[in-house]
């Protein structure tokens, strides 16, 4: 699944403590804890986003990815709170979730850009899983196999996972979801297997059906009768503890008011419009309507070319690098990067410049957290974690709206 999983070594996080349940029925939150030992790889994240949305990977980036793969192959020898450990620095967030009776803990990636809930299992074939914690349905007293049902996920870069389907109890903190659809992997590509921490993925996409055939209820559909309010929020943080909250959105989590944007009626994703964009420190302002999706499973901000170019035109020495098919800039400009200011449904918000300084690609060359995307072709741009760390994002499933509020951000 995740292209960056193939290329970057993921280390188990042993310093973090166990989750401590607390809270009220029908609402819970999942904390996120920053992994300071992990690494970033901008081109890998950019390629993964293309693969996830079945977009052709640009020629230069494709060659770069092939070279990186070759190097790695040759070197390859309701109620409760649960901590979540991000992998690869700020890139991937894992949450411990319990499955079955007696409870088995698995580490899941919460993804608002997907609807599948799948995990490695005892039935996963040899060579198709690594040392991840996995689900063993045969030892659960509450598991039931769903006959004549299967699933298959394939990404644009050729990575895949597939398998069969079970029903079992899924527990997050003290919240129990009975007869949850559990997609167990019988096969998975090498790119997934090399992620030594991730047990699977929990999809939170609203209108996109899962890949299970015949169709089965998704995680959001099963959460609806359990939650006090059919809503969840993502409070991601820059190099700091963040949080997913389900069932309730307290005012203490954010500043001011939540501004609500109506979801695109025909979209399968959390899609909404941005009304204006301004690059900090300049008088350049574009007023138009751009459509975006909020995706916790994508790292970068992927913008239409006009917005991307407008930003990097304000960064001395920044250029479009044909080797990566991406924008890079001199690392000595990192502390001077302008902010990316926006307006959504009347909310004026800011992504600080240092959030956009994503990572080094060489000693002197840095990779930007804003990159171009063919929004005209795909109908939307993608606002991933670089953007979401700067806002409080609320996903209202019941009312089909996405809300944004300001919050204190890390300087």
mmCIF file of C-alpha atoms in Angstrom:
data_model
loop_
_atom_site.group_PDB
_atom_site.id
_atom_site.type_symbol
_atom_site.label_atom_id
_atom_site.label_comp_id
_atom_site.label_asym_id
_atom_site.label_seq_id
_atom_site.Cartn_x
_atom_site.Cartn_y
_atom_site.Cartn_z
ATOM 1 C CA UNK A 1 0.000 0.000 0.000
ATOM 2 C CA UNK A 2 2.191 2.854 1.231
ATOM 3 C CA UNK A 3 5.079 3.471 -1.138
ATOM 4 C CA UNK A 4 7.142 5.078 1.595
ATOM 5 C CA UNK A 5 6.768 1.922 3.678
ATOM 6 C CA UNK A 6 8.861 0.034 1.099
ATOM 7 C CA UNK A 7 11.671 2.541 1.176
ATOM 8 C CA UNK A 8 12.068 3.704 4.739
ATOM 9 C CA UNK A 9 13.021 1.574 7.712
ATOM 10 C CA UNK A 10 10.338 1.643 10.379
ATOM 11 C CA UNK A 11 11.528 1.038 13.925
ATOM 12 C CA UNK A 12 9.329 -0.290 16.685
ATOM 13 C CA UNK A 13 8.560 2.333 19.293
ATOM 14 C CA UNK A 14 9.418 0.847 22.645
ATOM 15 C CA UNK A 15 9.554 4.016 24.746
ATOM 16 C CA UNK A 16 5.829 4.715 24.643
ATOM 17 C CA UNK A 17 3.463 3.582 27.352
ATOM 18 C CA UNK A 18 0.284 1.544 27.103
ATOM 19 C CA UNK A 19 -3.103 3.175 26.494
ATOM 20 C CA UNK A 20 -5.190 4.198 29.489
ATOM 21 C CA UNK A 21 -8.960 4.136 28.822
ATOM 22 C CA UNK A 22 -11.096 6.970 30.162
ATOM 23 C CA UNK A 23 -14.023 9.114 29.021
ATOM 24 C CA UNK A 24 -17.786 8.959 28.501
ATOM 25 C CA UNK A 25 -19.959 6.512 26.591
ATOM 26 C CA UNK A 26 -20.442 7.230 22.893
ATOM 27 C CA UNK A 27 -17.361 9.425 22.591
ATOM 28 C CA UNK A 28 -13.639 8.794 22.724
ATOM 29 C CA UNK A 29 -10.331 10.156 21.483
ATOM 30 C CA UNK A 30 -7.164 8.609 20.130
ATOM 31 C CA UNK A 31 -3.955 10.427 20.995
ATOM 32 C CA UNK A 32 -0.982 10.655 18.666
ATOM 33 C CA UNK A 33 2.609 10.587 19.869
ATOM 34 C CA UNK A 34 5.503 11.937 17.807
ATOM 35 C CA UNK A 35 8.224 9.475 16.792
ATOM 36 C CA UNK A 36 11.392 11.573 16.868
ATOM 37 C CA UNK A 37 13.609 8.796 15.479
ATOM 38 C CA UNK A 38 11.960 8.419 12.078
ATOM 39 C CA UNK A 39 12.897 9.882 8.698
ATOM 40 C CA UNK A 40 11.086 11.723 5.913
ATOM 41 C CA UNK A 41 11.256 11.197 2.162
ATOM 42 C CA UNK A 42 9.411 13.810 0.121
ATOM 43 C CA UNK A 43 9.615 12.160 -3.329
ATOM 44 C CA UNK A 44 8.365 8.883 -1.840
ATOM 45 C CA UNK A 45 5.354 10.629 -0.270
ATOM 46 C CA UNK A 46 4.640 12.390 -3.562
ATOM 47 C CA UNK A 47 4.764 9.108 -5.475
ATOM 48 C CA UNK A 48 2.526 7.427 -2.886
ATOM 49 C CA UNK A 49 -0.149 10.107 -3.320
ATOM 50 C CA UNK A 50 -0.165 9.510 -7.073
ATOM 51 C CA UNK A 51 -0.436 5.759 -6.524
ATOM 52 C CA UNK A 52 -3.218 6.076 -3.962
ATOM 53 C CA UNK A 53 -5.422 8.059 -6.335
ATOM 54 C CA UNK A 54 -4.406 6.068 -9.419
ATOM 55 C CA UNK A 55 -2.741 9.114 -10.965
ATOM 56 C CA UNK A 56 0.140 8.499 -13.399
ATOM 57 C CA UNK A 57 3.479 9.047 -11.662
ATOM 58 C CA UNK A 58 5.410 11.764 -13.582
ATOM 59 C CA UNK A 59 8.308 10.524 -15.696
ATOM 60 C CA UNK A 60 11.151 12.059 -13.701
ATOM 61 C CA UNK A 61 9.694 10.990 -10.367
ATOM 62 C CA UNK A 62 9.115 7.481 -11.715
ATOM 63 C CA UNK A 63 12.799 7.165 -12.626
ATOM 64 C CA UNK A 64 13.812 8.472 -9.215
ATOM 65 C CA UNK A 65 11.560 5.958 -7.483
ATOM 66 C CA UNK A 66 12.976 3.108 -9.554
ATOM 67 C CA UNK A 67 16.487 4.134 -8.521
ATOM 68 C CA UNK A 68 15.517 4.350 -4.844
ATOM 69 C CA UNK A 69 13.844 0.934 -4.994
ATOM 70 C CA UNK A 70 16.975 -0.571 -6.530
ATOM 71 C CA UNK A 71 19.136 0.866 -3.744
ATOM 72 C CA UNK A 72 16.772 -0.463 -1.074
ATOM 73 C CA UNK A 73 16.524 -3.916 -2.634
ATOM 74 C CA UNK A 74 20.305 -4.158 -2.800
ATOM 75 C CA UNK A 75 20.653 -2.925 0.782
ATOM 76 C CA UNK A 76 17.727 -4.912 2.028
ATOM 77 C CA UNK A 77 19.572 -7.552 3.370
ATOM 78 C CA UNK A 78 -17.342 5.885 22.616
ATOM 79 C CA UNK A 79 -15.287 5.811 25.707
ATOM 80 C CA UNK A 80 -11.633 5.815 26.150
ATOM 81 C CA UNK A 81 -8.356 7.237 25.048
ATOM 82 C CA UNK A 82 -5.668 5.364 23.172
ATOM 83 C CA UNK A 83 -2.183 6.649 22.294
ATOM 84 C CA UNK A 84 -1.200 6.645 18.624
ATOM 85 C CA UNK A 85 2.408 6.470 17.489
ATOM 86 C CA UNK A 86 3.319 8.283 14.252
ATOM 87 C CA UNK A 87 5.827 6.523 11.976
ATOM 88 C CA UNK A 88 8.352 8.250 9.723
ATOM 89 C CA UNK A 89 8.353 11.444 11.818
ATOM 90 C CA UNK A 90 5.056 13.189 10.999
ATOM 91 C CA UNK A 91 4.047 10.849 8.182
ATOM 92 C CA UNK A 92 2.029 7.894 9.432
ATOM 93 C CA UNK A 93 -0.027 7.538 12.590
ATOM 94 C CA UNK A 94 -0.891 4.205 14.163
ATOM 95 C CA UNK A 95 -3.559 3.570 16.787
ATOM 96 C CA UNK A 96 -3.848 0.478 18.985
ATOM 97 C CA UNK A 97 -7.282 -1.100 18.508
ATOM 98 C CA UNK A 98 -8.630 -4.302 20.065
ATOM 99 C CA UNK A 99 -10.295 -7.046 18.043
ATOM 100 C CA UNK A 100 -12.178 -10.157 19.183
ATOM 101 C CA UNK A 101 -12.714 -11.946 22.493
ATOM 102 C CA UNK A 102 -10.286 -12.299 24.177
ATOM 103 C CA UNK A 103 -9.059 -8.955 22.848
ATOM 104 C CA UNK A 104 -6.156 -8.904 20.406
ATOM 105 C CA UNK A 105 -4.322 -5.602 19.888
ATOM 106 C CA UNK A 106 -3.519 -4.450 16.360
ATOM 107 C CA UNK A 107 -1.932 -1.186 15.180
ATOM 108 C CA UNK A 108 -4.139 0.593 12.640
ATOM 109 C CA UNK A 109 -3.641 3.597 10.372
ATOM 110 C CA UNK A 110 -6.666 5.973 10.423
ATOM 111 C CA UNK A 111 -7.261 7.217 6.870
ATOM 112 C CA UNK A 112 -9.988 9.669 5.801
ATOM 113 C CA UNK A 113 -9.142 8.900 2.163
ATOM 114 C CA UNK A 114 -10.174 5.235 2.284
ATOM 115 C CA UNK A 115 -13.204 3.139 3.310
ATOM 116 C CA UNK A 116 -11.571 -0.254 3.800
ATOM 117 C CA UNK A 117 -10.771 -1.681 7.234
ATOM 118 C CA UNK A 118 -8.254 -4.437 6.682
ATOM 119 C CA UNK A 119 -5.508 -6.079 8.710
ATOM 120 C CA UNK A 120 -2.922 -8.818 8.627
ATOM 121 C CA UNK A 121 -4.127 -12.100 10.090
ATOM 122 C CA UNK A 122 -2.962 -15.544 11.075
ATOM 123 C CA UNK A 123 -4.316 -16.632 7.686
ATOM 124 C CA UNK A 124 -2.015 -14.263 5.781
ATOM 125 C CA UNK A 125 0.298 -16.342 3.619
ATOM 126 C CA UNK A 126 3.981 -16.801 4.404
ATOM 127 C CA UNK A 127 6.001 -14.093 2.697
ATOM 128 C CA UNK A 128 2.995 -11.766 2.673
ATOM 129 C CA UNK A 129 3.448 -10.453 6.214
ATOM 130 C CA UNK A 130 6.340 -9.515 8.449
ATOM 131 C CA UNK A 131 6.584 -9.059 12.202
ATOM 132 C CA UNK A 132 3.436 -6.952 12.551
ATOM 133 C CA UNK A 133 0.911 -7.661 15.252
ATOM 134 C CA UNK A 134 -1.866 -9.534 13.501
ATOM 135 C CA UNK A 135 -5.419 -10.681 14.092
ATOM 136 C CA UNK A 136 -6.087 -14.393 14.707
ATOM 137 C CA UNK A 137 -9.814 -14.969 14.061
ATOM 138 C CA UNK A 138 -9.606 -18.640 15.000
ATOM 139 C CA UNK A 139 -8.854 -17.825 18.661
ATOM 140 C CA UNK A 140 -11.649 -15.258 19.000
ATOM 141 C CA UNK A 141 -14.915 -16.477 20.530
ATOM 142 C CA UNK A 142 -16.850 -13.752 18.692
ATOM 143 C CA UNK A 143 -15.459 -14.164 15.162
ATOM 144 C CA UNK A 144 -17.564 -15.381 12.238
ATOM 145 C CA UNK A 145 -16.260 -16.018 8.754
ATOM 146 C CA UNK A 146 -18.317 -14.428 5.953
ATOM 147 C CA UNK A 147 -18.500 -17.014 3.145
ATOM 148 C CA UNK A 148 -18.324 -16.153 -0.554
ATOM 149 C CA UNK A 149 -17.011 -12.680 0.241
ATOM 150 C CA UNK A 150 -13.632 -11.185 -0.668
ATOM 151 C CA UNK A 151 -11.789 -7.899 -1.129
ATOM 152 C CA UNK A 152 -8.955 -6.518 -3.237
ATOM 153 C CA UNK A 153 -7.118 -3.187 -2.956
ATOM 154 C CA UNK A 154 -4.674 -2.188 -5.675
ATOM 155 C CA UNK A 155 -2.829 1.105 -5.924
ATOM 156 C CA UNK A 156 -1.526 2.866 -8.997
ATOM 157 C CA UNK A 157 2.048 1.781 -8.330
ATOM 158 C CA UNK A 158 1.110 -1.913 -8.360
ATOM 159 C CA UNK A 159 1.085 -2.495 -4.594
ATOM 160 C CA UNK A 160 -1.900 -4.482 -3.374
ATOM 161 C CA UNK A 161 -3.610 -6.431 -0.602
ATOM 162 C CA UNK A 162 -6.451 -8.928 -0.834
ATOM 163 C CA UNK A 163 -8.189 -11.575 1.217
ATOM 164 C CA UNK A 164 -11.365 -12.752 2.898
ATOM 165 C CA UNK A 165 -13.845 -11.231 5.341
ATOM 166 C CA UNK A 166 -14.782 -11.867 8.981
ATOM 167 C CA UNK A 167 -17.233 -10.352 11.452
ATOM 168 C CA UNK A 168 -15.936 -9.656 14.955
ATOM 169 C CA UNK A 169 -16.011 -7.164 17.815
ATOM 170 C CA UNK A 170 -13.805 -4.098 17.314
ATOM 171 C CA UNK A 171 -12.975 -2.148 20.489
ATOM 172 C CA UNK A 172 -11.502 1.354 20.651
ATOM 173 C CA UNK A 173 -10.983 2.266 24.293
ATOM 174 C CA UNK A 174 -14.226 1.120 25.943
ATOM 175 C CA UNK A 175 -16.313 1.554 22.791
ATOM 176 C CA UNK A 176 -17.362 -1.768 21.262
ATOM 177 C CA UNK A 177 -18.490 -2.226 17.673
ATOM 178 C CA UNK A 178 -20.083 -5.647 17.346
ATOM 179 C CA UNK A 179 -20.117 -7.574 14.068
ATOM 180 C CA UNK A 180 -17.593 -5.219 12.527
ATOM 181 C CA UNK A 181 -16.502 -6.083 8.996
ATOM 182 C CA UNK A 182 -12.862 -7.169 9.265
ATOM 183 C CA UNK A 183 -11.005 -7.579 5.987
ATOM 184 C CA UNK A 184 -8.170 -10.037 6.593
ATOM 185 C CA UNK A 185 -5.259 -10.112 4.170
ATOM 186 C CA UNK A 186 -4.413 -13.434 2.571
ATOM 187 C CA UNK A 187 -1.878 -11.745 0.298
ATOM 188 C CA UNK A 188 -0.065 -8.395 0.391
ATOM 189 C CA UNK A 189 2.708 -6.901 -1.718
ATOM 190 C CA UNK A 190 6.231 -6.432 -0.407
ATOM 191 C CA UNK A 191 5.686 -2.677 0.044
ATOM 192 C CA UNK A 192 3.185 -3.434 2.792
ATOM 193 C CA UNK A 193 5.005 -6.326 4.392
ATOM 194 C CA UNK A 194 8.113 -4.245 5.108
ATOM 195 C CA UNK A 195 6.139 -1.971 7.454
ATOM 196 C CA UNK A 196 7.017 -3.688 10.730
ATOM 197 C CA UNK A 197 4.532 -1.713 12.829
ATOM 198 C CA UNK A 198 1.332 -1.354 10.821
ATOM 199 C CA UNK A 199 -1.230 -4.127 11.303
ATOM 200 C CA UNK A 200 -3.646 -2.582 8.815
ATOM 201 C CA UNK A 201 -5.793 0.369 7.869
ATOM 202 C CA UNK A 202 -9.068 1.770 9.228
ATOM 203 C CA UNK A 203 -10.912 3.799 6.601
ATOM 204 C CA UNK A 204 -12.989 6.880 7.482
ATOM 205 C CA UNK A 205 -14.060 7.994 4.009
ATOM 206 C CA UNK A 206 -17.778 8.947 3.944
ATOM 207 C CA UNK A 207 -19.242 8.021 0.565
ATOM 208 C CA UNK A 208 -16.665 5.702 -0.933
ATOM 209 C CA UNK A 209 -17.666 2.019 -0.692
ATOM 210 C CA UNK A 210 -15.079 -0.448 0.516
ATOM 211 C CA UNK A 211 -13.645 -2.999 -1.891
ATOM 212 C CA UNK A 212 -15.524 -5.856 -0.185
ATOM 213 C CA UNK A 213 -17.679 -7.851 -2.604
ATOM 214 C CA UNK A 214 -20.561 -8.334 -1.994
ATOM 215 C CA UNK A 215 -20.768 -5.021 -0.144
ATOM 216 C CA UNK A 216 -20.504 -4.966 3.675
ATOM 217 C CA UNK A 217 -20.937 -2.110 6.215
ATOM 218 C CA UNK A 218 -17.907 0.168 6.595
ATOM 219 C CA UNK A 219 -16.368 1.419 9.843
ATOM 220 C CA UNK A 220 -18.227 4.739 9.631
ATOM 221 C CA UNK A 221 -21.533 2.946 9.084
ATOM 222 C CA UNK A 222 -20.904 0.781 12.152
ATOM 223 C CA UNK A 223 -19.856 3.790 14.240
ATOM 224 C CA UNK A 224 -23.089 5.714 13.586
ATOM 225 C CA UNK A 225 -25.292 3.967 16.203
ATOM 226 C CA UNK A 226 -22.433 3.898 18.731
ATOM 227 C CA UNK A 227 -21.459 7.583 18.806
ATOM 228 C CA UNK A 228 -23.291 10.332 20.700
ATOM 229 C CA UNK A 229 -22.929 12.513 17.602
ATOM 230 C CA UNK A 230 -22.076 11.183 14.139
ATOM 231 C CA UNK A 231 -18.956 13.312 13.905
ATOM 232 C CA UNK A 232 -15.205 12.996 14.343
ATOM 233 C CA UNK A 233 -12.339 15.487 14.414
ATOM 234 C CA UNK A 234 -8.665 15.396 13.462
ATOM 235 C CA UNK A 235 -6.381 17.570 15.555
ATOM 236 C CA UNK A 236 -3.026 16.663 14.026
ATOM 237 C CA UNK A 237 0.043 18.428 15.381
ATOM 238 C CA UNK A 238 3.434 19.511 14.060
ATOM 239 C CA UNK A 239 6.086 17.392 15.810
ATOM 240 C CA UNK A 240 3.835 17.081 18.830
ATOM 241 C CA UNK A 241 0.986 15.082 20.337
ATOM 242 C CA UNK A 242 -2.173 15.181 18.202
ATOM 243 C CA UNK A 243 -5.591 13.586 18.487
ATOM 244 C CA UNK A 244 -8.546 12.032 16.690
ATOM 245 C CA UNK A 245 -11.798 12.593 18.571
ATOM 246 C CA UNK A 246 -15.037 10.684 17.924
ATOM 247 C CA UNK A 247 -18.627 11.409 18.957
ATOM 248 C CA UNK A 248 -18.158 14.891 20.406
ATOM 249 C CA UNK A 249 -16.245 18.103 19.624
ATOM 250 C CA UNK A 250 -15.612 20.212 22.760
ATOM 251 C CA UNK A 251 -14.985 23.951 22.326
ATOM 252 C CA UNK A 252 -11.808 23.657 24.379
ATOM 253 C CA UNK A 253 -10.167 21.868 21.440
ATOM 254 C CA UNK A 254 -10.088 24.914 19.139
ATOM 255 C CA UNK A 255 -10.137 28.714 19.001
ATOM 256 C CA UNK A 256 -13.056 30.848 17.822
ATOM 257 C CA UNK A 257 -15.803 29.147 15.847
ATOM 258 C CA UNK A 258 -15.971 26.168 13.512
ATOM 259 C CA UNK A 259 -16.628 27.272 9.938
ATOM 260 C CA UNK A 260 -18.574 24.688 7.959
ATOM 261 C CA UNK A 261 -18.044 23.890 4.286
ATOM 262 C CA UNK A 262 -20.644 21.848 2.438
ATOM 263 C CA UNK A 263 -19.286 18.632 0.929
ATOM 264 C CA UNK A 264 -19.374 18.207 -2.827
ATOM 265 C CA UNK A 265 -22.605 16.295 -3.446
ATOM 266 C CA UNK A 266 -21.130 14.034 -6.124
ATOM 267 C CA UNK A 267 -17.791 13.313 -4.435
ATOM 268 C CA UNK A 268 -16.892 10.069 -2.684
ATOM 269 C CA UNK A 269 -14.414 11.909 -0.452
ATOM 270 C CA UNK A 270 -14.352 14.682 2.176
ATOM 271 C CA UNK A 271 -14.373 17.295 -0.595
ATOM 272 C CA UNK A 272 -14.994 21.041 -0.159
ATOM 273 C CA UNK A 273 -14.034 24.405 -1.679
ATOM 274 C CA UNK A 274 -11.390 26.980 -0.772
ATOM 275 C CA UNK A 275 -12.322 30.553 -1.679
ATOM 276 C CA UNK A 276 -9.043 32.482 -1.604
ATOM 277 C CA UNK A 277 -5.310 31.944 -1.171
ATOM 278 C CA UNK A 278 -2.634 34.411 -0.081
ATOM 279 C CA UNK A 279 1.127 33.886 0.229
ATOM 280 C CA UNK A 280 2.361 35.426 3.473
ATOM 281 C CA UNK A 281 4.583 38.479 3.291
ATOM 282 C CA UNK A 282 3.368 39.526 -0.172
ATOM 283 C CA UNK A 283 0.458 41.319 -1.723
ATOM 284 C CA UNK A 284 -0.299 38.379 -4.005
ATOM 285 C CA UNK A 285 -3.826 37.133 -3.515
ATOM 286 C CA UNK A 286 -5.846 34.800 -5.686
ATOM 287 C CA UNK A 287 -9.602 34.739 -5.289
ATOM 288 C CA UNK A 288 -11.386 31.899 -7.001
ATOM 289 C CA UNK A 289 -12.866 28.538 -6.055
ATOM 290 C CA UNK A 290 -10.641 25.507 -5.740
ATOM 291 C CA UNK A 291 -11.935 22.089 -4.740
ATOM 292 C CA UNK A 292 -9.934 20.007 -2.255
ATOM 293 C CA UNK A 293 -10.248 16.853 -0.189
ATOM 294 C CA UNK A 294 -9.019 16.464 3.396
ATOM 295 C CA UNK A 295 -6.958 13.275 3.610
ATOM 296 C CA UNK A 296 -5.224 12.155 6.812
ATOM 297 C CA UNK A 297 -3.643 9.311 4.822
ATOM 298 C CA UNK A 298 -1.672 11.688 2.574
ATOM 299 C CA UNK A 299 1.250 13.708 3.895
ATOM 300 C CA UNK A 300 1.752 16.601 1.471
ATOM 301 C CA UNK A 301 -0.356 19.531 0.257
ATOM 302 C CA UNK A 302 -1.035 18.815 -3.425
ATOM 303 C CA UNK A 303 -2.273 21.975 -5.134
ATOM 304 C CA UNK A 304 -3.199 23.074 -8.660
ATOM 305 C CA UNK A 305 -0.133 24.271 -10.556
ATOM 306 C CA UNK A 306 -1.154 27.952 -10.430
ATOM 307 C CA UNK A 307 -1.279 27.916 -6.621
ATOM 308 C CA UNK A 308 1.930 25.889 -6.350
ATOM 309 C CA UNK A 309 3.833 28.229 -8.663
ATOM 310 C CA UNK A 310 2.446 31.289 -6.888
ATOM 311 C CA UNK A 311 3.893 29.994 -3.619
ATOM 312 C CA UNK A 312 7.371 29.086 -4.847
ATOM 313 C CA UNK A 313 7.688 32.315 -6.848
ATOM 314 C CA UNK A 314 8.060 33.941 -3.428
ATOM 315 C CA UNK A 315 10.911 31.626 -2.338
ATOM 316 C CA UNK A 316 14.396 32.736 -3.509
ATOM 317 C CA UNK A 317 16.154 29.957 -5.426
ATOM 318 C CA UNK A 318 13.106 27.665 -5.546
ATOM 319 C CA UNK A 319 12.681 25.780 -8.813
ATOM 320 C CA UNK A 320 10.797 22.939 -10.416
ATOM 321 C CA UNK A 321 13.217 20.009 -10.225
ATOM 322 C CA UNK A 322 12.753 17.670 -13.189
ATOM 323 C CA UNK A 323 14.574 14.847 -11.412
ATOM 324 C CA UNK A 324 11.800 14.697 -8.788
ATOM 325 C CA UNK A 325 9.042 16.375 -10.832
ATOM 326 C CA UNK A 326 8.681 18.482 -7.694
ATOM 327 C CA UNK A 327 9.547 21.888 -6.320
ATOM 328 C CA UNK A 328 12.751 22.170 -4.308
ATOM 329 C CA UNK A 329 14.428 25.156 -2.686
ATOM 330 C CA UNK A 330 17.786 26.028 -1.052
ATOM 331 C CA UNK A 331 17.819 24.739 2.505
ATOM 332 C CA UNK A 332 19.218 28.061 3.726
ATOM 333 C CA UNK A 333 15.782 29.528 2.927
ATOM 334 C CA UNK A 334 13.986 27.140 5.306
ATOM 335 C CA UNK A 335 13.541 29.691 8.093
ATOM 336 C CA UNK A 336 12.317 32.306 5.611
ATOM 337 C CA UNK A 337 9.570 30.318 3.885
ATOM 338 C CA UNK A 338 6.328 32.304 3.596
ATOM 339 C CA UNK A 339 3.113 31.065 5.139
ATOM 340 C CA UNK A 340 0.252 29.743 2.999
ATOM 341 C CA UNK A 341 -2.896 31.624 3.953
ATOM 342 C CA UNK A 342 -6.382 30.560 2.917
ATOM 343 C CA UNK A 343 -10.083 31.126 3.391
ATOM 344 C CA UNK A 344 -12.589 28.291 3.818
ATOM 345 C CA UNK A 345 -16.256 29.081 4.472
ATOM 346 C CA UNK A 346 -15.295 32.420 6.013
ATOM 347 C CA UNK A 347 -12.411 31.065 8.121
ATOM 348 C CA UNK A 348 -9.088 32.819 7.592
ATOM 349 C CA UNK A 349 -6.351 30.300 8.325
ATOM 350 C CA UNK A 350 -2.580 29.977 7.978
ATOM 351 C CA UNK A 351 -0.155 27.140 7.336
ATOM 352 C CA UNK A 352 3.144 28.408 8.840
ATOM 353 C CA UNK A 353 6.116 28.448 6.496
ATOM 354 C CA UNK A 354 8.193 26.055 8.584
ATOM 355 C CA UNK A 355 5.445 23.424 8.226
ATOM 356 C CA UNK A 356 6.032 23.582 4.462
ATOM 357 C CA UNK A 357 9.788 22.977 4.812
ATOM 358 C CA UNK A 358 9.300 19.242 4.498
ATOM 359 C CA UNK A 359 12.729 17.587 4.311
ATOM 360 C CA UNK A 360 16.188 17.563 2.732
ATOM 361 C CA UNK A 361 16.813 15.751 -0.544
ATOM 362 C CA UNK A 362 20.519 16.666 -0.512
ATOM 363 C CA UNK A 363 22.692 18.504 1.983
ATOM 364 C CA UNK A 364 21.817 21.890 0.450
ATOM 365 C CA UNK A 365 18.548 21.162 -1.359
ATOM 366 C CA UNK A 366 15.204 20.888 0.432
ATOM 367 C CA UNK A 367 11.844 19.432 -0.586
ATOM 368 C CA UNK A 368 8.662 21.437 -0.181
ATOM 369 C CA UNK A 369 5.514 20.251 1.569
ATOM 370 C CA UNK A 370 3.507 21.914 -1.221
ATOM 371 C CA UNK A 371 3.662 20.149 -4.588
ATOM 372 C CA UNK A 372 1.723 20.368 -7.878
ATOM 373 C CA UNK A 373 -1.261 18.172 -8.638
ATOM 374 C CA UNK A 374 -3.438 17.924 -11.726
ATOM 375 C CA UNK A 375 -6.614 19.110 -10.011
ATOM 376 C CA UNK A 376 -8.191 19.815 -13.389
ATOM 377 C CA UNK A 377 -7.852 16.138 -14.307
ATOM 378 C CA UNK A 378 -8.952 14.619 -10.993
ATOM 379 C CA UNK A 379 -11.470 17.224 -9.899
ATOM 380 C CA UNK A 380 -9.737 18.149 -6.637
ATOM 381 C CA UNK A 381 -6.482 18.950 -4.910
ATOM 382 C CA UNK A 382 -5.406 17.118 -1.750
ATOM 383 C CA UNK A 383 -4.805 18.694 1.646
ATOM 384 C CA UNK A 384 -2.803 16.182 3.638
ATOM 385 C CA UNK A 385 -1.112 16.296 7.008
ATOM 386 C CA UNK A 386 1.056 19.366 6.261
ATOM 387 C CA UNK A 387 -2.196 21.357 6.018
ATOM 388 C CA UNK A 388 -4.174 19.486 8.670
ATOM 389 C CA UNK A 389 -1.528 20.161 11.330
ATOM 390 C CA UNK A 390 -2.399 23.862 11.031
ATOM 391 C CA UNK A 391 -6.174 23.554 11.555
ATOM 392 C CA UNK A 392 -8.746 21.792 13.677
ATOM 393 C CA UNK A 393 -10.690 19.673 11.171
ATOM 394 C CA UNK A 394 -14.170 18.313 11.901
ATOM 395 C CA UNK A 395 -15.840 15.663 9.756
ATOM 396 C CA UNK A 396 -19.622 15.773 10.208
ATOM 397 C CA UNK A 397 -20.931 12.584 8.636
ATOM 398 C CA UNK A 398 -24.567 13.264 9.514
ATOM 399 C CA UNK A 399 -24.746 16.725 7.951
ATOM 400 C CA UNK A 400 -22.251 16.048 5.132
ATOM 401 C CA UNK A 401 -20.051 18.992 6.006
ATOM 402 C CA UNK A 402 -16.383 19.540 6.786
ATOM 403 C CA UNK A 403 -15.616 22.084 9.488
ATOM 404 C CA UNK A 404 -12.426 24.005 10.158
ATOM 405 C CA UNK A 405 -11.330 26.117 13.097
ATOM 406 C CA UNK A 406 -8.105 27.756 14.142
ATOM 407 C CA UNK A 407 -6.009 26.405 17.001
ATOM 408 C CA UNK A 408 -2.737 27.175 18.697
ATOM 409 C CA UNK A 409 0.048 26.006 16.404
ATOM 410 C CA UNK A 410 3.648 25.274 17.197
ATOM 411 C CA UNK A 411 5.969 28.167 16.337
#
